[in-house]
């Protein structure tokens, strides 16, 4: 299995709009041959020390069956 981790910086104030558009594309990506997972993640304030929050950043997690996929 191939894992892809990508960081996307979103224009300040546009996170909700970006996530709405991004999520609408998830079914199309998952319909591709070899796609296993495709999801955005965002930082959550846990209150833990030394945590750095990136309010306008999404970390994209992709999983594919093979490199060719």
mmCIF file with all atom_site columns, C-alpha atoms in Angstrom:
data_model
loop_
_atom_site.group_PDB
_atom_site.id
_atom_site.type_symbol
_atom_site.label_atom_id
_atom_site.label_alt_id
_atom_site.label_comp_id
_atom_site.label_asym_id
_atom_site.label_entity_id
_atom_site.label_seq_id
_atom_site.pdbx_PDB_ins_code
_atom_site.Cartn_x
_atom_site.Cartn_y
_atom_site.Cartn_z
_atom_site.occupancy
_atom_site.B_iso_or_equiv
_atom_site.pdbx_formal_charge
_atom_site.auth_seq_id
_atom_site.auth_comp_id
_atom_site.auth_asym_id
_atom_site.auth_atom_id
_atom_site.pdbx_PDB_model_num
ATOM 1  C CA . UNK A 1 1  ? 0.000   0.000  0.000   1.00 0.00 ? 1  UNK A CA 1
ATOM 2  C CA . UNK A 1 2  ? 1.159   3.528  -0.790  1.00 0.00 ? 2  UNK A CA 1
ATOM 3  C CA . UNK A 1 3  ? 0.528   6.382  1.625   1.00 0.00 ? 3  UNK A CA 1
ATOM 4  C CA . UNK A 1 4  ? 0.619   9.997  0.494   1.00 0.00 ? 4  UNK A CA 1
ATOM 5  C CA . UNK A 1 5  ? 0.693   12.837 3.026   1.00 0.00 ? 5  UNK A CA 1
ATOM 6  C CA . UNK A 1 6  ? 0.362   16.338 1.600   1.00 0.00 ? 6  UNK A CA 1
ATOM 7  C CA . UNK A 1 7  ? 0.085   19.728 3.265   1.00 0.00 ? 7  UNK A CA 1
ATOM 8  C CA . UNK A 1 8  ? -2.287  22.307 1.795   1.00 0.00 ? 8  UNK A CA 1
ATOM 9  C CA . UNK A 1 9  ? -2.318  25.913 2.971   1.00 0.00 ? 9  UNK A CA 1
ATOM 10 C CA . UNK A 1 10 ? -5.701  27.553 2.585   1.00 0.00 ? 10 UNK A CA 1
ATOM 11 C CA . UNK A 1 11 ? -6.242  31.282 2.181   1.00 0.00 ? 11 UNK A CA 1
ATOM 12 C CA . UNK A 1 12 ? -7.114  32.731 5.632   1.00 0.00 ? 12 UNK A CA 1
ATOM 13 C CA . UNK A 1 13 ? -10.859 32.752 6.213   1.00 0.00 ? 13 UNK A CA 1
ATOM 14 C CA . UNK A 1 14 ? -11.566 30.222 3.446   1.00 0.00 ? 14 UNK A CA 1
ATOM 15 C CA . UNK A 1 15 ? -11.264 26.916 5.356   1.00 0.00 ? 15 UNK A CA 1
ATOM 16 C CA . UNK A 1 16 ? -14.997 26.115 5.432   1.00 0.00 ? 16 UNK A CA 1
ATOM 17 C CA . UNK A 1 17 ? -15.421 26.854 1.729   1.00 0.00 ? 17 UNK A CA 1
ATOM 18 C CA . UNK A 1 18 ? -12.333 24.822 0.830   1.00 0.00 ? 18 UNK A CA 1
ATOM 19 C CA . UNK A 1 19 ? -13.424 21.830 2.915   1.00 0.00 ? 19 UNK A CA 1
ATOM 20 C CA . UNK A 1 20 ? -16.900 21.894 1.366   1.00 0.00 ? 20 UNK A CA 1
ATOM 21 C CA . UNK A 1 21 ? -15.428 21.771 -2.140  1.00 0.00 ? 21 UNK A CA 1
ATOM 22 C CA . UNK A 1 22 ? -12.800 19.224 -1.165  1.00 0.00 ? 22 UNK A CA 1
ATOM 23 C CA . UNK A 1 23 ? -15.318 16.877 0.450   1.00 0.00 ? 23 UNK A CA 1
ATOM 24 C CA . UNK A 1 24 ? -17.553 17.045 -2.625  1.00 0.00 ? 24 UNK A CA 1
ATOM 25 C CA . UNK A 1 25 ? -14.637 15.591 -4.653  1.00 0.00 ? 25 UNK A CA 1
ATOM 26 C CA . UNK A 1 26 ? -13.925 12.663 -2.307  1.00 0.00 ? 26 UNK A CA 1
ATOM 27 C CA . UNK A 1 27 ? -16.386 10.230 -3.982  1.00 0.00 ? 27 UNK A CA 1
ATOM 28 C CA . UNK A 1 28 ? -14.770 10.861 -7.392  1.00 0.00 ? 28 UNK A CA 1
ATOM 29 C CA . UNK A 1 29 ? -11.284 10.150 -6.020  1.00 0.00 ? 29 UNK A CA 1
ATOM 30 C CA . UNK A 1 30 ? -12.419 7.009  -4.180  1.00 0.00 ? 30 UNK A CA 1
ATOM 31 C CA . UNK A 1 31 ? -14.007 5.761  -7.427  1.00 0.00 ? 31 UNK A CA 1
ATOM 32 C CA . UNK A 1 32 ? -10.556 5.681  -9.034  1.00 0.00 ? 32 UNK A CA 1
ATOM 33 C CA . UNK A 1 33 ? -8.983  2.258  -9.420  1.00 0.00 ? 33 UNK A CA 1
ATOM 34 C CA . UNK A 1 34 ? -6.716  1.512  -6.478  1.00 0.00 ? 34 UNK A CA 1
ATOM 35 C CA . UNK A 1 35 ? -7.976  4.290  -4.200  1.00 0.00 ? 35 UNK A CA 1
ATOM 36 C CA . UNK A 1 36 ? -8.327  3.175  -0.583  1.00 0.00 ? 36 UNK A CA 1
ATOM 37 C CA . UNK A 1 37 ? -8.619  6.396  1.423   1.00 0.00 ? 37 UNK A CA 1
ATOM 38 C CA . UNK A 1 38 ? -8.698  10.130 0.724   1.00 0.00 ? 38 UNK A CA 1
ATOM 39 C CA . UNK A 1 39 ? -9.402  12.526 3.564   1.00 0.00 ? 39 UNK A CA 1
ATOM 40 C CA . UNK A 1 40 ? -8.479  15.958 4.850   1.00 0.00 ? 40 UNK A CA 1
ATOM 41 C CA . UNK A 1 41 ? -7.365  16.459 8.450   1.00 0.00 ? 41 UNK A CA 1
ATOM 42 C CA . UNK A 1 42 ? -7.101  19.685 10.452  1.00 0.00 ? 42 UNK A CA 1
ATOM 43 C CA . UNK A 1 43 ? -5.465  20.612 13.741  1.00 0.00 ? 43 UNK A CA 1
ATOM 44 C CA . UNK A 1 44 ? -7.572  20.372 16.874  1.00 0.00 ? 44 UNK A CA 1
ATOM 45 C CA . UNK A 1 45 ? -6.679  22.383 19.959  1.00 0.00 ? 45 UNK A CA 1
ATOM 46 C CA . UNK A 1 46 ? -6.103  19.744 22.619  1.00 0.00 ? 46 UNK A CA 1
ATOM 47 C CA . UNK A 1 47 ? -4.571  22.086 25.169  1.00 0.00 ? 47 UNK A CA 1
ATOM 48 C CA . UNK A 1 48 ? -1.453  19.922 25.278  1.00 0.00 ? 48 UNK A CA 1
ATOM 49 C CA . UNK A 1 49 ? 1.840   21.751 25.846  1.00 0.00 ? 49 UNK A CA 1
ATOM 50 C CA . UNK A 1 50 ? 4.100   22.470 22.867  1.00 0.00 ? 50 UNK A CA 1
ATOM 51 C CA . UNK A 1 51 ? 1.249   22.016 20.401  1.00 0.00 ? 51 UNK A CA 1
ATOM 52 C CA . UNK A 1 52 ? 1.518   24.229 17.325  1.00 0.00 ? 52 UNK A CA 1
ATOM 53 C CA . UNK A 1 53 ? -1.815  24.906 15.636  1.00 0.00 ? 53 UNK A CA 1
ATOM 54 C CA . UNK A 1 54 ? -1.943  25.671 11.938  1.00 0.00 ? 54 UNK A CA 1
ATOM 55 C CA . UNK A 1 55 ? -5.389  27.213 11.523  1.00 0.00 ? 55 UNK A CA 1
ATOM 56 C CA . UNK A 1 56 ? -5.200  27.542 7.739   1.00 0.00 ? 56 UNK A CA 1
ATOM 57 C CA . UNK A 1 57 ? -3.518  24.220 7.007   1.00 0.00 ? 57 UNK A CA 1
ATOM 58 C CA . UNK A 1 58 ? -4.948  20.884 5.922   1.00 0.00 ? 58 UNK A CA 1
ATOM 59 C CA . UNK A 1 59 ? -2.975  17.664 5.967   1.00 0.00 ? 59 UNK A CA 1
ATOM 60 C CA . UNK A 1 60 ? -4.292  15.397 3.234   1.00 0.00 ? 60 UNK A CA 1
ATOM 61 C CA . UNK A 1 61 ? -4.064  11.643 3.756   1.00 0.00 ? 61 UNK A CA 1
ATOM 62 C CA . UNK A 1 62 ? -4.252  9.424  0.676   1.00 0.00 ? 62 UNK A CA 1
ATOM 63 C CA . UNK A 1 63 ? -3.919  5.642  0.551   1.00 0.00 ? 63 UNK A CA 1
ATOM 64 C CA . UNK A 1 64 ? -3.549  3.704  -2.688  1.00 0.00 ? 64 UNK A CA 1
ATOM 65 C CA . UNK A 1 65 ? -3.259  -0.026 -3.368  1.00 0.00 ? 65 UNK A CA 1
ATOM 66 C CA . UNK A 1 66 ? -0.171  0.407  -5.558  1.00 0.00 ? 66 UNK A CA 1
ATOM 67 C CA . UNK A 1 67 ? 2.183   3.097  -6.818  1.00 0.00 ? 67 UNK A CA 1
ATOM 68 C CA . UNK A 1 68 ? 0.707   2.678  -10.287 1.00 0.00 ? 68 UNK A CA 1
ATOM 69 C CA . UNK A 1 69 ? -2.776  3.489  -8.974  1.00 0.00 ? 69 UNK A CA 1
#
